[in-house]
mmCIF file with all atom_site columns, C-alpha atoms in Angstrom:
data_model
loop_
_atom_site.group_PDB
_atom_site.id
_atom_site.type_symbol
_atom_site.label_atom_id
_atom_site.label_alt_id
_atom_site.label_comp_id
_atom_site.label_asym_id
_atom_site.label_entity_id
_atom_site.label_seq_id
_atom_site.pdbx_PDB_ins_code
_atom_site.Cartn_x
_atom_site.Cartn_y
_atom_site.Cartn_z
_atom_site.occupancy
_atom_site.B_iso_or_equiv
_atom_site.pdbx_formal_charge
_atom_site.auth_seq_id
_atom_site.auth_comp_id
_atom_site.auth_asym_id
_atom_site.auth_atom_id
_atom_site.pdbx_PDB_model_num
ATOM 1  C CA . MET A 1 1  ? 0.705  59.846 48.533 1.00 53.00 ? 78  MET A CA 1
ATOM 2  C CA . PRO A 1 2  ? 2.690  57.222 46.567 1.00 66.00 ? 79  PRO A CA 1
ATOM 3  C CA . ARG A 1 3  ? 1.128  53.798 46.300 1.00 78.00 ? 80  ARG A CA 1
ATOM 4  C CA . PHE A 1 4  ? 4.147  52.178 47.950 1.00 74.00 ? 81  PHE A CA 1
ATOM 5  C CA . TYR A 1 5  ? 3.377  54.091 51.151 1.00 77.00 ? 82  TYR A CA 1
ATOM 6  C CA . VAL A 1 6  ? -0.355 53.461 50.998 1.00 86.00 ? 83  VAL A CA 1
ATOM 7  C CA . GLU A 1 7  ? -0.403 49.813 49.903 1.00 89.00 ? 84  GLU A CA 1
ATOM 8  C CA . GLY A 1 8  ? 3.099  48.640 50.746 1.00 87.00 ? 85  GLY A CA 1
ATOM 9  C CA . ILE A 1 9  ? 5.952  47.846 48.412 1.00 83.00 ? 86  ILE A CA 1
ATOM 10 C CA . ARG A 1 10 ? 5.164  44.142 48.243 1.00 86.00 ? 87  ARG A CA 1
ATOM 11 C CA . ALA A 1 11 ? 1.481  44.757 47.475 1.00 91.00 ? 88  ALA A CA 1
ATOM 12 C CA . VAL A 1 12 ? 2.054  47.013 44.451 1.00 89.00 ? 89  VAL A CA 1
ATOM 13 C CA . SER A 1 13 ? 2.667  44.891 41.377 1.00 89.00 ? 90  SER A CA 1
ATOM 14 C CA . ALA A 1 14 ? 5.093  45.745 38.605 1.00 89.00 ? 91  ALA A CA 1
ATOM 15 C CA . ASP A 1 15 ? 2.092  45.751 36.246 1.00 92.00 ? 92  ASP A CA 1
ATOM 16 C CA . ALA A 1 16 ? 0.430  48.451 38.373 1.00 91.00 ? 93  ALA A CA 1
ATOM 17 C CA . VAL A 1 17 ? 3.604  50.552 38.256 1.00 90.00 ? 94  VAL A CA 1
ATOM 18 C CA . ILE A 1 18 ? 3.886  50.059 34.489 1.00 92.00 ? 95  ILE A CA 1
ATOM 19 C CA . ALA A 1 19 ? 0.265  51.115 33.981 1.00 92.00 ? 96  ALA A CA 1
ATOM 20 C CA . ALA A 1 20 ? 0.653  54.190 36.203 1.00 90.00 ? 97  ALA A CA 1
ATOM 21 C CA . ALA A 1 21 ? 3.879  55.181 34.432 1.00 91.00 ? 98  ALA A CA 1
ATOM 22 C CA . GLY A 1 22 ? 2.345  54.742 31.008 1.00 95.00 ? 99  GLY A CA 1
ATOM 23 C CA . VAL A 1 23 ? 5.325  52.879 29.609 1.00 96.00 ? 100 VAL A CA 1
ATOM 24 C CA . THR A 1 24 ? 5.674  49.537 27.892 1.00 97.00 ? 101 THR A CA 1
ATOM 25 C CA . LYS A 1 25 ? 6.831  46.481 29.795 1.00 96.00 ? 102 LYS A CA 1
ATOM 26 C CA . ALA A 1 26 ? 9.964  46.383 27.654 1.00 97.00 ? 103 ALA A CA 1
ATOM 27 C CA . THR A 1 27 ? 10.864 49.954 28.616 1.00 97.00 ? 104 THR A CA 1
ATOM 28 C CA . PHE A 1 28 ? 10.148 49.338 32.277 1.00 96.00 ? 105 PHE A CA 1
ATOM 29 C CA . TYR A 1 29 ? 12.214 46.157 32.454 1.00 96.00 ? 106 TYR A CA 1
ATOM 30 C CA . ARG A 1 30 ? 15.065 47.781 30.524 1.00 97.00 ? 107 ARG A CA 1
ATOM 31 C CA . HIS A 1 31 ? 15.398 50.278 33.388 1.00 96.00 ? 108 HIS A CA 1
ATOM 32 C CA . PHE A 1 32 ? 14.413 47.959 36.241 1.00 96.00 ? 109 PHE A CA 1
ATOM 33 C CA . PRO A 1 33 ? 15.238 44.307 35.451 1.00 96.00 ? 110 PRO A CA 1
ATOM 34 C CA . THR A 1 34 ? 13.665 43.175 38.746 1.00 92.00 ? 111 THR A CA 1
ATOM 35 C CA . LYS A 1 35 ? 11.182 44.605 41.200 1.00 87.00 ? 112 LYS A CA 1
ATOM 36 C CA . ASP A 1 36 ? 14.043 44.789 43.700 1.00 91.00 ? 113 ASP A CA 1
ATOM 37 C CA . ASP A 1 37 ? 15.849 47.188 41.339 1.00 95.00 ? 114 ASP A CA 1
ATOM 38 C CA . LEU A 1 38 ? 12.756 49.382 41.240 1.00 90.00 ? 115 LEU A CA 1
ATOM 39 C CA . VAL A 1 39 ? 12.446 49.340 45.026 1.00 88.00 ? 116 VAL A CA 1
ATOM 40 C CA . VAL A 1 40 ? 16.111 50.297 45.467 1.00 93.00 ? 117 VAL A CA 1
ATOM 41 C CA . ALA A 1 41 ? 15.718 53.222 43.049 1.00 93.00 ? 118 ALA A CA 1
ATOM 42 C CA . TYR A 1 42 ? 12.535 54.313 44.809 1.00 85.00 ? 119 TYR A CA 1
ATOM 43 C CA . LEU A 1 43 ? 14.111 54.167 48.273 1.00 88.00 ? 120 LEU A CA 1
ATOM 44 C CA . ARG A 1 44 ? 17.202 56.050 47.091 1.00 95.00 ? 121 ARG A CA 1
ATOM 45 C CA . THR A 1 45 ? 14.983 58.780 45.640 1.00 93.00 ? 122 THR A CA 1
ATOM 46 C CA . VAL A 1 46 ? 12.944 59.073 48.838 1.00 89.00 ? 123 VAL A CA 1
ATOM 47 C CA . ALA A 1 47 ? 16.093 59.126 50.986 1.00 95.00 ? 124 ALA A CA 1
ATOM 48 C CA . ALA A 1 48 ? 17.699 61.831 48.821 1.00 97.00 ? 125 ALA A CA 1
ATOM 49 C CA . ALA A 1 49 ? 14.567 63.990 49.032 1.00 95.00 ? 126 ALA A CA 1
ATOM 50 C CA . GLU A 1 50 ? 14.441 63.607 52.811 1.00 96.00 ? 127 GLU A CA 1
ATOM 51 C CA . GLN A 1 51 ? 18.137 64.436 53.159 1.00 95.00 ? 128 GLN A CA 1
ATOM 52 C CA . HIS A 1 52 ? 17.690 67.500 50.969 1.00 95.00 ? 129 HIS A CA 1
ATOM 53 C CA . ALA A 1 53 ? 14.753 68.637 53.096 1.00 95.00 ? 130 ALA A CA 1
ATOM 54 C CA . VAL A 1 54 ? 16.778 68.640 56.312 1.00 93.00 ? 131 VAL A CA 1
ATOM 55 C CA . ARG A 1 55 ? 19.818 70.446 54.897 1.00 83.00 ? 132 ARG A CA 1
#
C-alpha cells in the first residue's frame, strides 16, 4: 500500500519520496516544484486508475 495511504500525505516528507524513488533532489524538484504539485499528480493518478477500474 502506498505510503500516502498508510501515513497520510502530510506525514510523508519530500525527502522520503525522493529516497524511495531513487532520484536526485534536482530531478524530483524539476518535475514537482512543490509538494502540492506532487500531491496533485498523485491524486490524479489514483483517480484515473479508479475511473478505469469501474469502466
